[in-house]
GROMACS .gro file of C-alpha atoms in nm:
model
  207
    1UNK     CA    1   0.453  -1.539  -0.993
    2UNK     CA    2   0.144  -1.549  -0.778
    3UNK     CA    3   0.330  -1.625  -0.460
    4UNK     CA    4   0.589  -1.316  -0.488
    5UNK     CA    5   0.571  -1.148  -0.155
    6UNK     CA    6   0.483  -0.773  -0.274
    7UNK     CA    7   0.494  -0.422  -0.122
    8UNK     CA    8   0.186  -0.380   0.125
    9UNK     CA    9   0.093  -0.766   0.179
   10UNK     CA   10   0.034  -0.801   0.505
   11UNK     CA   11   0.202  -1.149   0.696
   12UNK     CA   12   0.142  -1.291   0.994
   13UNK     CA   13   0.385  -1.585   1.178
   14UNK     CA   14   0.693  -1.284   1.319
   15UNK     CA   15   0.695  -1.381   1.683
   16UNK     CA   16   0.876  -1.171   1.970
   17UNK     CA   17   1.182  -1.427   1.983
   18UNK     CA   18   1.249  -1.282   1.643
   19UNK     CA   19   1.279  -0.914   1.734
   20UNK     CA   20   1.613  -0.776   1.799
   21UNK     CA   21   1.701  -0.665   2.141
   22UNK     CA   22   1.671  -0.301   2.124
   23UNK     CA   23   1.290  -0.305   1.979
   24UNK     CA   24   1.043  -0.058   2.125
   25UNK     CA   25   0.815  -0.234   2.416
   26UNK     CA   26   0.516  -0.128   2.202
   27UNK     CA   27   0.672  -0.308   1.911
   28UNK     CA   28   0.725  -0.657   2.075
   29UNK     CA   29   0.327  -0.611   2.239
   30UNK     CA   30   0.203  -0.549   1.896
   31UNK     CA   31   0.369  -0.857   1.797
   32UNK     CA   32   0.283  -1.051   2.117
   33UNK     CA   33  -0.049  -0.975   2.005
   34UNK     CA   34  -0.057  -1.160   1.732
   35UNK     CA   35  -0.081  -0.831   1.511
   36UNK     CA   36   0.041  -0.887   1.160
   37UNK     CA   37   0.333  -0.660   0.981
   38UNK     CA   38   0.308  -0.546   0.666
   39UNK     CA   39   0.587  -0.560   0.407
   40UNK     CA   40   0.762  -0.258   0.308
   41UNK     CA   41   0.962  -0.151   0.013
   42UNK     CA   42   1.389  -0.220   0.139
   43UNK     CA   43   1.647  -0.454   0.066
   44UNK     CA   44   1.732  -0.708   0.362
   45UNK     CA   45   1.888  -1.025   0.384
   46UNK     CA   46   1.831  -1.320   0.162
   47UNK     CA   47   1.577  -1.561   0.344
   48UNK     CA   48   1.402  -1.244   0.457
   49UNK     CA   49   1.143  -0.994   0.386
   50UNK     CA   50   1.158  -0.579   0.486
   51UNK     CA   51   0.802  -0.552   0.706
   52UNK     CA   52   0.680  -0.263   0.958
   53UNK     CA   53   0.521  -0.321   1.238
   54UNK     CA   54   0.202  -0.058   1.351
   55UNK     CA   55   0.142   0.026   1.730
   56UNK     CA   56  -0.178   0.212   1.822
   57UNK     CA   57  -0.037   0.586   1.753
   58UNK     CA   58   0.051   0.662   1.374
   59UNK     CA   59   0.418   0.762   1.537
   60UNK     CA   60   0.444   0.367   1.642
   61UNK     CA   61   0.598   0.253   1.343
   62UNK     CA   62   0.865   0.010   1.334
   63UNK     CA   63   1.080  -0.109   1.067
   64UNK     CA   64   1.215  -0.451   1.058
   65UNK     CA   65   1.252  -0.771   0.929
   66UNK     CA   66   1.073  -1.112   0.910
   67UNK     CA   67   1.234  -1.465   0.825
   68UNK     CA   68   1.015  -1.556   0.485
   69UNK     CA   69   1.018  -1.907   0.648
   70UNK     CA   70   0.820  -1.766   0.924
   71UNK     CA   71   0.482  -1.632   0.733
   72UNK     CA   72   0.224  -1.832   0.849
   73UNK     CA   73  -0.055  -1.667   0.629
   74UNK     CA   74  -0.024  -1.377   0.387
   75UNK     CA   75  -0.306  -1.126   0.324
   76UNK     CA   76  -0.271  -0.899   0.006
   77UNK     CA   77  -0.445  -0.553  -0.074
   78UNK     CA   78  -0.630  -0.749  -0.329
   79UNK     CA   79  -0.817  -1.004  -0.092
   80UNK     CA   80  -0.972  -0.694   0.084
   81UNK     CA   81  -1.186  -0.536  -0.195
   82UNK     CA   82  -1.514  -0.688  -0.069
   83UNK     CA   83  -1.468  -0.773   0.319
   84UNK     CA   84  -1.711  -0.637   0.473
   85UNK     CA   85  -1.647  -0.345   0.730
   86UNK     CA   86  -1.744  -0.367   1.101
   87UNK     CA   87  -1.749  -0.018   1.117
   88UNK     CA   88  -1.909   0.288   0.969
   89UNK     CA   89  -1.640   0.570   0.878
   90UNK     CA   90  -1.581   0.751   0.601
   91UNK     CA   91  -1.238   0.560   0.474
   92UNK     CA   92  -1.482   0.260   0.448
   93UNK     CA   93  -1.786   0.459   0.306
   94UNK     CA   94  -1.485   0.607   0.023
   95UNK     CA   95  -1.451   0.282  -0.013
   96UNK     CA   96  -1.809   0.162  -0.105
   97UNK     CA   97  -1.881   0.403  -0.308
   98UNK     CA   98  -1.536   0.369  -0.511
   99UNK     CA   99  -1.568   0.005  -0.571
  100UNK     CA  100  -1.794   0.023  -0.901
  101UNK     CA  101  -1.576   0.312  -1.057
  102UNK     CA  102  -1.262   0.056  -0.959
  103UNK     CA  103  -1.394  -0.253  -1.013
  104UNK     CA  104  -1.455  -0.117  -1.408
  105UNK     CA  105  -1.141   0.071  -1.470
  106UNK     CA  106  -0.995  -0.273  -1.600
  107UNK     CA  107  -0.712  -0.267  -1.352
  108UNK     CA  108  -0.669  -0.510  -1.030
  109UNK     CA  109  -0.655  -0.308  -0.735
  110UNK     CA  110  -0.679  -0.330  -0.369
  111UNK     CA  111  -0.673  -0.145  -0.031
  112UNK     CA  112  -0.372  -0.089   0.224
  113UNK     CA  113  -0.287   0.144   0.473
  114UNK     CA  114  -0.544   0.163   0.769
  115UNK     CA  115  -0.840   0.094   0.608
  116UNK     CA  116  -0.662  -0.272   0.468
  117UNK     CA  117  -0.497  -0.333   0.795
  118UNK     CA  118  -0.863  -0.311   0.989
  119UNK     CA  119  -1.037  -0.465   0.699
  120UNK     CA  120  -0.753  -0.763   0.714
  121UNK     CA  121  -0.711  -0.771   1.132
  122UNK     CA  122  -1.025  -0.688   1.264
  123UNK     CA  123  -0.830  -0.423   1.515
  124UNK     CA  124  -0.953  -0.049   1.496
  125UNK     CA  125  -0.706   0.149   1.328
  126UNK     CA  126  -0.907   0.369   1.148
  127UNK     CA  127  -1.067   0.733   1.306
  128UNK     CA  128  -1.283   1.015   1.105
  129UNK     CA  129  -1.054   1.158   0.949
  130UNK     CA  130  -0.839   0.851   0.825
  131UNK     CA  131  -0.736   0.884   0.455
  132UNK     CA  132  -0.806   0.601   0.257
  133UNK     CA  133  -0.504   0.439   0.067
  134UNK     CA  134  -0.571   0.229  -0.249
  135UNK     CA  135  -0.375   0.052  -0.485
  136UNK     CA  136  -0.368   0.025  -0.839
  137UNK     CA  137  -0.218  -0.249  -1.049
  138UNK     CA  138  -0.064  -0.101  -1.350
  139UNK     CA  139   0.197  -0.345  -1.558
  140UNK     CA  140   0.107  -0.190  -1.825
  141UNK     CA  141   0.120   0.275  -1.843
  142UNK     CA  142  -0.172   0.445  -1.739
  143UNK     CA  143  -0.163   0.751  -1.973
  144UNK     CA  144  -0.157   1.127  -1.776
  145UNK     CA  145  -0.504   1.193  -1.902
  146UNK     CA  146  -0.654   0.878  -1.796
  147UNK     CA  147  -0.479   0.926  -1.412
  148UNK     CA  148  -0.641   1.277  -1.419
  149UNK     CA  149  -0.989   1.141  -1.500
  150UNK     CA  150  -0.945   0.874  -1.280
  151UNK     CA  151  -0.806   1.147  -0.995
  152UNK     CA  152  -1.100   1.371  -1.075
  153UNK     CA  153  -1.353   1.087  -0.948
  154UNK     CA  154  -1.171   0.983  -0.667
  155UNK     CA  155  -1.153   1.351  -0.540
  156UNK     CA  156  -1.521   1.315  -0.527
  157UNK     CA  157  -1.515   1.112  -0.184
  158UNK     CA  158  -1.586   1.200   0.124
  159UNK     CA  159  -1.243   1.166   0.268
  160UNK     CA  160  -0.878   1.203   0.071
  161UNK     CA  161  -0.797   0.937  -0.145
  162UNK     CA  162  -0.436   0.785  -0.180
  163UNK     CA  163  -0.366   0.640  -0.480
  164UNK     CA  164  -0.091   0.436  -0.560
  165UNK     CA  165   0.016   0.292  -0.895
  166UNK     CA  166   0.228   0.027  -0.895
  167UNK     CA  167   0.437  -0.024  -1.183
  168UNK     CA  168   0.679  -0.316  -1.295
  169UNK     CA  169   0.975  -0.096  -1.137
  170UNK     CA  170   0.824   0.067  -0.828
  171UNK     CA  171   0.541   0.291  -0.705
  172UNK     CA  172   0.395   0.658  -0.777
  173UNK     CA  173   0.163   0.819  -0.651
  174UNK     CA  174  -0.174   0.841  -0.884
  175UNK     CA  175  -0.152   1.241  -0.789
  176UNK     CA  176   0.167   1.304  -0.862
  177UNK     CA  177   0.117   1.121  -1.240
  178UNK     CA  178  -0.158   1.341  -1.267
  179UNK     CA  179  -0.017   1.651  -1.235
  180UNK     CA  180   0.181   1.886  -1.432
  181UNK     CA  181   0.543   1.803  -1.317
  182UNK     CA  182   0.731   1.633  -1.591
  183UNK     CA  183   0.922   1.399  -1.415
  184UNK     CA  184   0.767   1.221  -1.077
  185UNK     CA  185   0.905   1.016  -0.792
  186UNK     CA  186   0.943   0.619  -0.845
  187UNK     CA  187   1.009   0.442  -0.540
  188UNK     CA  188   1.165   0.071  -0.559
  189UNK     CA  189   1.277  -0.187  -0.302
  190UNK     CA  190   1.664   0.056  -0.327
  191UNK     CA  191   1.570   0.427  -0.375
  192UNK     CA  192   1.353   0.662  -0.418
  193UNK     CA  193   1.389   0.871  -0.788
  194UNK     CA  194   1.261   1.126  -1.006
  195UNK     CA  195   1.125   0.985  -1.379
  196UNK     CA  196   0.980   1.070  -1.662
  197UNK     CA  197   0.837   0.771  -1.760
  198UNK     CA  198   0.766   0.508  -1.429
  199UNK     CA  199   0.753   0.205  -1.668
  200UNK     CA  200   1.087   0.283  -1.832
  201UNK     CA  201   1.290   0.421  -1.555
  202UNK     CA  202   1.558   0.224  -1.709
  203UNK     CA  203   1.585   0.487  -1.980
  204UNK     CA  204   1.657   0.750  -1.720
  205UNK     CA  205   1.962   0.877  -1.522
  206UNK     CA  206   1.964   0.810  -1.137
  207UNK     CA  207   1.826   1.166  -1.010
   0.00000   0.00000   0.00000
C-alpha cells in the first residue's frame, strides 16, 4: 500500500502537548520547532507510530511516539533523490555522484539519516565527515555477488556509504550481505536476528 507509514519516513504534525512529562528540554524545543521525527523500527500502541526525535548533538536522540492521526505531512527517503542541496559537503557530493550508478541498478531507493533529514528540513545536520546513509528497496533478493559489486562502487565515494536493504521482513545492512559471514542481522519492527536468508527469515530459528 502506498500510504504504509515505513521505517525512516520522516512526519511532521507531533506537537509538545503530545510529549510525555519526563522528555528531555532539548526534545520538546526540537519539537517546538517545528522539527519533524522520523519513524523508527518498534512496536507501540495501535493508533500510533514508533518515531525519534534528533536534537543538534548526535547523542540528542529521543525515542517516542506519535498519534498516526497527528501527521500532518509525511516525507519518505524516496522523495529526496533529486532535491537539491543548499550545501556543499561530501555526504551530498557521495550523493551526486551515486545517483546514476543508483538510479540504474533497477531498484527504488532513497536517502535517510542526516543527509535526508537536511535534504527534507532545510536545518544543518550534516558536518565533513557525516556518513551518508542510503536505502535500497529490495522485495525481491539481491544475490551476495551483486551486493559486493554494488558495495565495491559505493566504496568509491568520498565519504562512507551506509547501505541499507530493506527486505519484505526487515533491514540489513548492504555490508554485512556482502561479506563472508553466513548468516547476517535482520532487524524488524520486534527484534533484531541473525539469518541466512533476509527474505525467508521465516525458514529460520529465532537466534
Amino acid at each position: 500500500m502506498v500510504n504504509v507509514l515505513l521505517a525512516h519516513d520522516l512526519l511532521w504534525g507531533l506537537t509538545p502537548a503530545q510529549l510525555s512529562a519526563d522528555t528531555p528540554a532539548w526534545a520538546v524545543e526540537s519539537i517546538s520547532l517545528g522539527q519533524p521525527v522520523v519513524i523508527r523500527r518498534a512496536m507501540t500502541t495501535p493508533g500510533h507510530v514508533a518515531v525519534g526525535v534528533r536534537g543538534a548533538s548526535r547523542e540528542q536522540r529521543y525515542a517516542t511516539s506519535m498519534p498516526v492521526a497527528a501527521i500532518q505531512r509525511r516525507v519518505r527517503p524516496e522523495d529526496l533523490c533529486y532535491v537539491e542541496p543548499h550545501r556543499d559537503l561530501p555526504a551530498l557530493q557521495a550523493l551526486s555522484h551515486l545517483r546514476p550508478l543508483l538510479d540504474a541498478s533497477g531498484w527504488s531507493w532513497g536517502v535517510s539519516g542526516s543527509a535526508g533529514f537536511e535534504l527534507a528540513s532545510g536545518i544543518e545536520a550534516l558536518h565533513e565527515r557525516s556518513d551518508l546513509d542510503l536505502i535500497l528497496r529490495t522485495p525481491q533478493p539481491l544475490d551476495r555477488l551483486r551486493a559486493r559489486d554494488l558495495l565495491r562502487q559505493l566504496d568509491t565515494s568520498v565519504c562512507a556509504v551506509d547501505m541499507q536493504l530493506q527486505t519484505p521482513f526487515g533491514a540489513v545492512a548492504l555490508r554485512e550481505w556482502a561479506g563472508s559471514a553466513r548468516r547476517v542481522l535482520l532487524k524488524d519492527d520486534v527484534q533484531a536476528r541473525l539469518v541466512s536468508d533476509p527474505w525467508q527469515p521465516s525458514l529460520e530459528q529465532v537466534a
